[in-house]
C-alpha positions as a printed NumPy array, in Angstrom:
array([[ 24.348,  49.125, -84.919],
       [ 26.754,  51.089, -82.675],
       [ 29.07 ,  49.111, -80.445],
       [ 27.732,  50.84 , -77.304],
       [ 24.169,  49.927, -78.281],
       [ 25.137,  46.281, -78.713],
       [ 26.855,  46.252, -75.336],
       [ 23.786,  47.81 , -73.715],
       [ 21.49 ,  45.204, -75.283],
       [ 23.787,  42.42 , -74.153],
       [ 23.826,  43.868, -70.62 ],
       [ 20.035,  43.987, -70.525],
       [ 19.805,  40.407, -71.802],
       [ 22.127,  39.244, -69.02 ],
       [ 20.061,  41.02 , -66.368],
       [ 16.834,  39.563, -67.784],
       [ 18.376,  36.096, -67.9  ],
       [ 19.415,  36.428, -64.271],
       [ 15.912,  37.438, -63.313],
       [ 14.399,  34.493, -65.155],
       [ 16.436,  32.129, -62.977],
       [ 14.573,  33.511, -59.963],
       [ 12.055,  31.574, -57.887],
       [  9.318,  32.341, -55.348],
       [  9.302,  31.255, -51.721],
       [  7.308,  32.333, -48.607],
       [  7.409,  35.888, -47.187],
       [  9.928,  37.172, -44.64 ],
       [  7.847,  37.596, -41.535],
       [  7.746,  34.026, -40.221],
       [  9.704,  32.028, -42.806],
       [ 13.196,  30.517, -42.832],
       [ 15.968,  32.121, -44.883],
       [ 15.887,  32.221, -48.675],
       [ 12.106,  32.146, -48.801],
       [  9.642,  33.605, -51.298],
       [ 12.337,  35.211, -53.368],
       [ 12.88 ,  35.959, -56.976],
       [ 16.624,  36.259, -56.665],
       [ 19.174,  37.196, -59.312],
       [ 21.91 ,  34.591, -59.362],
       [ 24.857,  37.005, -59.271],
       [ 24.574,  39.87 , -56.777],
       [ 27.865,  41.164, -58.157],
       [ 26.248,  41.545, -61.572],
       [ 23.07 ,  42.814, -59.965],
       [ 24.834,  45.75 , -58.336],
       [ 26.482,  46.546, -61.638],
       [ 29.96 ,  47.002, -60.132],
       [ 32.176,  44.734, -58.06 ],
       [ 33.041,  45.53 , -54.466],
       [ 36.501,  46.606, -55.643],
       [ 35.192,  49.363, -57.926],
       [ 36.179,  52.84 , -56.803],
       [ 34.615,  56.21 , -57.404],
       [ 31.049,  55.254, -56.616],
       [ 29.045,  54.896, -53.448],
       [ 26.676,  52.092, -52.486],
       [ 23.79 ,  54.407, -53.329],
       [ 25.28 ,  55.081, -56.777],
       [ 25.505,  51.355, -57.489],
       [ 21.986,  50.739, -56.255],
       [ 20.661,  53.587, -58.377],
       [ 22.567,  52.256, -61.413],
       [ 21.034,  48.817, -60.967],
       [ 17.587,  50.238, -60.297],
       [ 17.621,  52.217, -63.545],
       [ 18.89 ,  49.217, -65.523],
       [ 16.286,  46.935, -64.006],
       [ 13.424,  49.306, -64.74 ],
       [ 14.49 ,  49.656, -68.364],
       [ 15.116,  45.939, -68.855],
       [ 12.276,  44.17 , -67.06 ],
       [  8.524,  44.199, -67.011],
       [  7.292,  47.303, -65.117],
       [  5.488,  45.181, -62.515],
       [  8.517,  43.055, -61.644],
       [  9.873,  43.458, -58.135],
       [ 12.67 ,  41.684, -56.334],
       [ 11.414,  40.49 , -52.972],
       [ 13.621,  39.848, -49.996],
       [ 15.641,  36.876, -48.887],
       [ 15.923,  38.115, -45.3  ],
       [ 14.959,  41.688, -46.051],
       [ 13.773,  43.796, -48.949],
       [ 15.999,  43.443, -51.982],
       [ 14.094,  45.788, -54.186],
       [ 16.919,  48.246, -55.003],
       [ 14.492,  51.176, -54.806],
       [ 13.369,  49.997, -51.352],
       [ 16.976,  49.709, -50.173],
       [ 17.772,  53.186, -51.503],
       [ 14.747,  54.593, -49.701],
       [ 15.67 ,  52.735, -46.514],
       [ 19.182,  54.197, -46.599],
       [ 17.761,  57.675, -47.114],
       [ 15.324,  57.167, -44.208],
       [ 18.12 ,  55.931, -41.937],
       [ 20.285,  58.915, -42.864],
       [ 17.311,  61.18 , -42.14 ],
       [ 17.092,  59.706, -38.637],
       [ 13.949,  57.576, -39.066],
       [ 13.466,  55.408, -35.982],
       [ 11.32 ,  52.939, -37.945],
       [ 13.968,  52.507, -40.661],
       [ 16.716,  51.96 , -38.095],
       [ 14.578,  49.436, -36.233],
       [ 13.921,  47.565, -39.474],
       [ 17.647,  47.501, -40.247],
       [ 18.383,  46.265, -36.717],
       [ 15.831,  43.472, -37.142],
       [ 17.492,  42.341, -40.366],
       [ 20.895,  42.606, -38.651],
       [ 19.835,  39.961, -36.103],
       [ 19.199,  37.404, -38.915],
       [ 15.568,  36.463, -38.043],
       [ 15.85 ,  32.806, -39.102],
       [ 18.53 ,  32.215, -36.449],
       [ 16.396,  34.001, -33.844],
       [ 13.502,  31.648, -34.605],
       [ 15.78 ,  28.665, -34.028],
       [ 16.932,  30.064, -30.688],
       [ 13.388,  30.869, -29.524],
       [ 12.066,  27.444, -30.554],
       [ 14.944,  25.706, -28.772],
       [ 14.232,  27.741, -25.624],
       [ 10.496,  27.029, -25.626],
       [ 10.887,  23.329, -26.485],
       [ 13.649,  22.835, -23.91 ],
       [ 11.589,  24.536, -21.209],
       [  8.501,  22.428, -21.937],
       [ 10.574,  19.245, -22.054],
       [ 12.276,  19.959, -18.706],
       [  8.961,  20.773, -16.991],
       [  7.257,  17.664, -18.357],
       [ 10.222,  15.484, -17.355],
       [ 10.224,  16.807, -13.776],
       [  7.444,  15.191, -11.765],
       [  5.145,  17.748, -10.155],
       [  7.062,  20.72 , -11.61 ],
       [  4.124,  22.126, -13.554],
       [  1.752,  22.025, -10.588],
       [  4.18 ,  23.241,  -7.946],
       [  6.169,  25.75 ,  -9.999],
       [  6.243,  29.354,  -8.836],
       [  5.126,  30.778, -12.172],
       [  5.443,  34.366, -10.978],
       [  9.171,  33.746, -10.594],
       [  9.721,  31.08 , -13.264],
       [  8.213,  32.886, -16.264],
       [ 10.177,  36.152, -15.806],
       [ 13.349,  34.109, -15.265],
       [ 12.684,  32.129, -18.448],
       [ 12.013,  35.356, -20.371],
       [ 15.246,  36.931, -19.105],
       [ 17.142,  33.755, -20.02 ],
       [ 15.748,  33.902, -23.549],
       [ 16.762,  37.567, -23.819],
       [ 20.31 ,  36.585, -22.838],
       [ 20.303,  33.903, -25.546],
       [ 19.03 ,  36.415, -28.119],
       [ 21.777,  38.847, -27.102],
       [ 24.296,  36.066, -27.685],
       [ 22.671,  35.222, -31.006],
       [ 22.804,  38.873, -32.146],
       [ 26.427,  39.183, -31.027],
       [ 27.507,  36.168, -33.088],
       [ 25.585,  36.939, -36.302],
       [ 26.347,  40.662, -35.979],
       [ 30.106,  40.335, -35.683],
       [ 29.977,  37.96 , -38.653],
       [ 28.31 ,  40.644, -40.803],
       [ 30.911,  43.226, -39.82 ],
       [ 33.86 ,  41.044, -40.817],
       [ 32.06 ,  39.558, -43.841],
       [ 30.918,  42.868, -45.33 ],
       [ 32.81 ,  42.346, -48.585],
       [ 31.647,  38.756, -48.999],
       [ 28.06 ,  39.715, -48.174],
       [ 28.044,  42.303, -50.954],
       [ 28.297,  39.315, -53.276],
       [ 26.324,  36.676, -51.396],
       [ 23.836,  38.603, -49.247],
       [ 23.635,  42.211, -50.473],
       [ 20.3  ,  42.626, -48.678],
       [ 21.953,  42.508, -45.237],
       [ 22.068,  45.953, -43.604],
       [ 25.85 ,  46.35 , -43.243],
       [ 26.49 ,  45.184, -46.807],
       [ 23.691,  47.338, -48.247],
       [ 24.578,  50.441, -46.232],
       [ 21.341,  50.54 , -44.215],
       [ 23.417,  50.185, -41.061],
       [ 26.712,  51.968, -40.506],
       [ 29.759,  50.106, -39.265],
       [ 29.724,  52.341, -36.173],
       [ 26.152,  51.416, -35.263],
       [ 26.822,  47.74 , -36.084],
       [ 29.799,  47.707, -33.713],
       [ 27.771,  49.456, -30.998],
       [ 25.034,  46.826, -31.336],
       [ 27.487,  43.927, -31.295],
       [ 29.406,  45.242, -28.287],
       [ 26.187,  46.005, -26.411],
       [ 24.815,  42.508, -27.001],
       [ 28.212,  40.946, -26.322],
       [ 28.346,  42.614, -22.904],
       [ 24.703,  42.468, -21.795],
       [ 24.274,  38.74 , -22.495],
       [ 27.132,  37.597, -20.234],
       [ 26.153,  40.117, -17.518],
       [ 22.604,  38.699, -17.379],
       [ 23.772,  35.076, -17.228],
       [ 26.497,  35.805, -14.66 ],
       [ 24.052,  37.704, -12.415],
       [ 21.033,  35.4  , -12.519],
       [ 22.103,  31.862, -13.43 ],
       [ 24.38 ,  29.137, -12.017],
       [ 28.169,  29.313, -12.653],
       [ 28.048,  26.282, -14.967],
       [ 25.589,  28.04 , -17.272],
       [ 27.774,  31.141, -17.355],
       [ 30.764,  29.02 , -18.372],
       [ 28.738,  27.308, -21.107],
       [ 27.403,  30.665, -22.304],
       [ 30.892,  32.139, -22.519],
       [ 32.121,  29.065, -24.376],
       [ 29.425,  29.633, -26.986],
       [ 30.228,  33.38 , -27.   ],
       [ 33.923,  32.661, -27.6  ],
       [ 33.333,  30.058, -30.302],
       [ 30.883,  32.386, -32.062],
       [ 33.398,  35.239, -31.993],
       [ 36.409,  33.337, -33.32 ],
       [ 34.209,  31.938, -36.101],
       [ 34.379,  35.395, -37.752],
       [ 37.175,  37.393, -36.131],
       [ 40.748,  37.257, -37.468],
       [ 43.297,  35.881, -37.034],
       [ 41.609,  32.611, -36.014],
       [ 38.437,  32.994, -38.13 ],
       [ 37.388,  29.342, -37.99 ],
       [ 34.878,  29.844, -40.823],
       [ 37.841,  29.645, -43.204],
       [ 38.302,  25.988, -42.287],
       [ 35.22 ,  23.882, -43.155],
       [ 35.87 ,  21.334, -40.399],
       [ 36.383,  23.937, -37.66 ],
       [ 33.394,  25.915, -38.93 ],
       [ 31.187,  22.841, -38.784],
       [ 32.354,  21.915, -35.289],
       [ 31.744,  25.468, -34.073],
       [ 28.158,  25.67 , -35.307],
       [ 27.353,  22.109, -34.23 ],
       [ 28.678,  22.741, -30.718],
       [ 26.899,  26.073, -30.186],
       [ 23.544,  25.389, -31.853],
       [ 23.467,  21.636, -31.337],
       [ 24.8  ,  20.847, -27.863],
       [ 25.279,  24.041, -25.822],
       [ 21.882,  25.595, -26.61 ],
       [ 19.79 ,  22.484, -25.946],
       [ 21.696,  21.3  , -22.884],
       [ 21.912,  24.812, -21.436],
       [ 18.171,  25.511, -21.635],
       [ 17.259,  22.14 , -20.096],
       [ 19.785,  22.595, -17.274],
       [ 18.57 ,  26.145, -16.563],
       [ 14.931,  25.066, -16.224],
       [ 15.852,  22.142, -13.984],
       [ 17.784,  24.538, -11.756],
       [ 14.895,  27.027, -11.711],
       [ 12.392,  24.436, -10.441],
       [ 14.866,  23.15 ,  -7.844],
       [ 15.407,  19.766,  -9.484],
       [ 18.772,  18.067,  -9.764],
       [ 19.948,  17.729, -13.345],
       [ 20.268,  14.246, -14.777],
       [ 20.668,  13.05 , -18.33 ],
       [ 17.225,  11.843, -19.324],
       [ 16.943,   9.708, -22.494],
       [ 15.   ,  12.52 , -24.171],
       [ 17.487,  15.318, -23.545],
       [ 20.333,  12.963, -24.463],
       [ 18.542,  12.194, -27.721],
       [ 17.88 ,  15.83 , -28.669],
       [ 21.48 ,  16.82 , -27.848],
       [ 22.778,  14.08 , -30.172],
       [ 20.202,  14.662, -32.875],
       [ 20.513,  18.457, -33.014],
       [ 24.316,  18.379, -32.881],
       [ 24.282,  16.151, -35.972],
       [ 21.613,  18.334, -37.607],
       [ 23.532,  21.549, -36.863],
       [ 26.621,  19.966, -38.425],
       [ 24.671,  19.523, -41.651],
       [ 23.43 ,  23.125, -41.5  ],
       [ 27.033,  24.238, -40.99 ],
       [ 27.926,  22.632, -44.313],
       [ 24.821,  23.403, -46.372],
       [ 24.731,  27.07 , -45.318],
       [ 27.627,  27.597, -47.738],
       [ 25.722,  26.313, -50.752],
       [ 23.998,  29.646, -51.541],
       [ 27.258,  31.527, -50.797],
       [ 29.55 ,  29.693, -53.171],
       [ 30.187,  32.691, -55.462],
       [ 31.325,  35.066, -52.73 ],
       [ 33.331,  32.383, -50.925],
       [ 35.287,  31.659, -54.105],
       [ 35.871,  35.364, -54.725],
       [ 37.264,  35.839, -51.187],
       [ 39.124,  32.526, -51.09 ],
       [ 36.98 ,  31.164, -48.253],
       [ 37.477,  27.411, -48.275],
       [ 34.236,  25.526, -47.685],
       [ 33.114,  22.027, -48.549],
       [ 30.839,  23.584, -51.164],
       [ 33.713,  25.34 , -52.952],
       [ 35.958,  22.281, -52.698],
       [ 33.56 ,  19.454, -53.503],
       [ 30.715,  21.099, -55.373],
       [ 27.028,  21.684, -54.779],
       [ 25.681,  18.342, -55.975],
       [ 27.991,  16.174, -53.862],
       [ 27.402,  18.32 , -50.777],
       [ 23.616,  18.096, -51.241],
       [ 23.786,  14.316, -51.625],
       [ 26.021,  13.965, -48.562],
       [ 23.89 ,  16.319, -46.467],
       [ 20.685,  14.496, -47.386],
       [ 22.278,  11.145, -46.56 ],
       [ 23.505,  12.418, -43.165],
       [ 20.102,  13.829, -42.261],
       [ 18.369,  10.647, -43.42 ],
       [ 20.687,   8.556, -41.234],
       [ 19.966,  10.946, -38.367],
       [ 16.247,  10.247, -38.784],
       [ 16.959,   6.498, -38.918],
       [ 18.907,   6.911, -35.676],
       [ 15.86 ,   8.636, -34.128],
       [ 13.491,   5.882, -35.277],
       [ 15.798,   3.121, -34.002],
       [ 16.19 ,   4.957, -30.692],
       [ 12.426,   4.826, -30.282],
       [ 12.188,   1.166, -31.284],
       [ 15.104,  -0.126, -29.189],
       [ 14.552,   1.91 , -26.016],
       [ 12.904,   0.433, -22.95 ],
       [  9.11 ,   0.468, -23.118],
       [  7.665,   3.766, -21.914],
       [ 10.845,   5.784, -22.447],
       [  9.466,   7.607, -25.495],
       [  6.05 ,   8.348, -26.897],
       [  6.368,   6.096, -29.944],
       [  3.896,   7.847, -32.241],
       [  5.902,  11.086, -32.577],
       [  9.257,   9.393, -31.999],
       [  8.857,   6.813, -34.752],
       [  5.979,   8.082, -36.87 ],
       [  6.988,  11.744, -36.667],
       [ 10.573,  11.104, -37.699],
       [  9.431,   8.781, -40.465],
       [  7.294,  11.597, -41.882],
       [ 10.157,  14.115, -41.655],
       [ 12.546,  11.656, -43.331],
       [ 10.06 ,  11.247, -46.174],
       [  9.781,  15.028, -46.569],
       [ 13.582,  15.26 , -46.679],
       [ 13.822,  12.749, -49.54 ],
       [ 10.945,  14.391, -51.416],
       [ 12.593,  17.807, -51.2  ],
       [ 15.949,  16.392, -52.275],
       [ 14.391,  14.903, -55.401],
       [ 13.235,  18.425, -56.336],
       [ 16.768,  19.848, -56.142],
       [ 18.415,  21.099, -59.333],
       [ 22.072,  21.571, -58.396],
       [ 22.608,  23.869, -61.41 ],
       [ 19.914,  26.318, -60.322],
       [ 20.765,  28.795, -57.567],
       [ 17.051,  29.292, -56.866],
       [ 16.646,  25.534, -56.351],
       [ 19.732,  25.398, -54.114],
       [ 18.368,  28.172, -51.903],
       [ 15.017,  26.402, -51.728],
       [ 16.741,  23.167, -50.69 ],
       [ 18.582,  25.039, -47.929],
       [ 15.309,  26.633, -46.785],
       [ 13.705,  23.199, -46.443],
       [ 16.562,  22.022, -44.24 ],
       [ 15.726,  24.863, -41.85 ],
       [ 12.035,  23.901, -42.056],
       [ 12.942,  20.41 , -40.848],
       [ 15.162,  21.883, -38.133],
       [ 12.246,  23.909, -36.771],
       [  9.847,  20.949, -36.956],
       [ 12.189,  18.809, -34.867],
       [ 11.648,  21.106, -31.896],
       [  7.899,  20.554, -32.195],
       [  8.485,  16.792, -32.034],
       [ 10.835,  17.24 , -29.063],
       [  7.967,  18.499, -26.901],
       [  5.897,  15.405, -27.785],
       [  8.347,  12.507, -27.589]])
């Protein structure tokens, strides 16, 4: 048998083996990240060439992989998306449609650029915080000027989404090389979105968000917004680039998504209904709980990215300590966070919390956490991604409990 034939067979076996590692999760539209995916464990292998290879375009690499996949796998096999379509043929078509000026294709790329799972977290935090502030303010629901309050709340959420898009967008621009290994489905890494358009989107969101908050909301909220804006920027932008330090990265994400978002929304609603802000036990609890939870997300988000982080010398707890130890530590921290929630309900003065969701709800979520952890196979990338997905599931569910406690 010719040497080239043997090499080709070996290559096909490797691609097939990668595909067999894949797993299925839920579809993109309303699911957390890494859901309903059959995902090849090495995107670098999947694209056929490393990001350092010269003499070929992104389209060439995608076409090379597409041809190899079709000749190596069952005809009906299709790679679904993690946060967007990762069928190489679909990506090639999307790039062609974008280059042809398709508005629909550009809109789809823009949607993927905003990282939908982070948008869901922001929207849920906004809705839950608004409901909580209205319920906590006596007479606010009956006496509120809804014709003024609802548009103000909607504009506030738009400002938050602009901030969200600014932070995740600038991260994709500076992480393009890493994303080609870890998240090749993202629009900048795949070529669906040009660097020029990505920068225009980031700058537009980075300007419009602060302008809205400065014009329509109290000075304190503008200062908090700009603090989150600044922390989100230096997370990705050299020379500071706090994501390179696991402790600074964790503190950044915990501060922005844990404290600033939840406190800011509550304060804004209180101001809108003309009520003086005060630290209620419930908002104090959610600020503590979500800051701790966001800290865990800041660490576990690196689990699916371990290959690219190693290749680009990005130091994370996952690359330093290993997947299994990080998963054990993260599960323990979240479990203790749930214990803290249950004890807060038990030890607080009678009537402070609704005990059924505060104690019973957190007991159920803690049980789900342990059940999902027992399913984790730290040697399987598909299992690791599924574990990370379930952490986001629990994060979303906490906001549902927040409106009930």
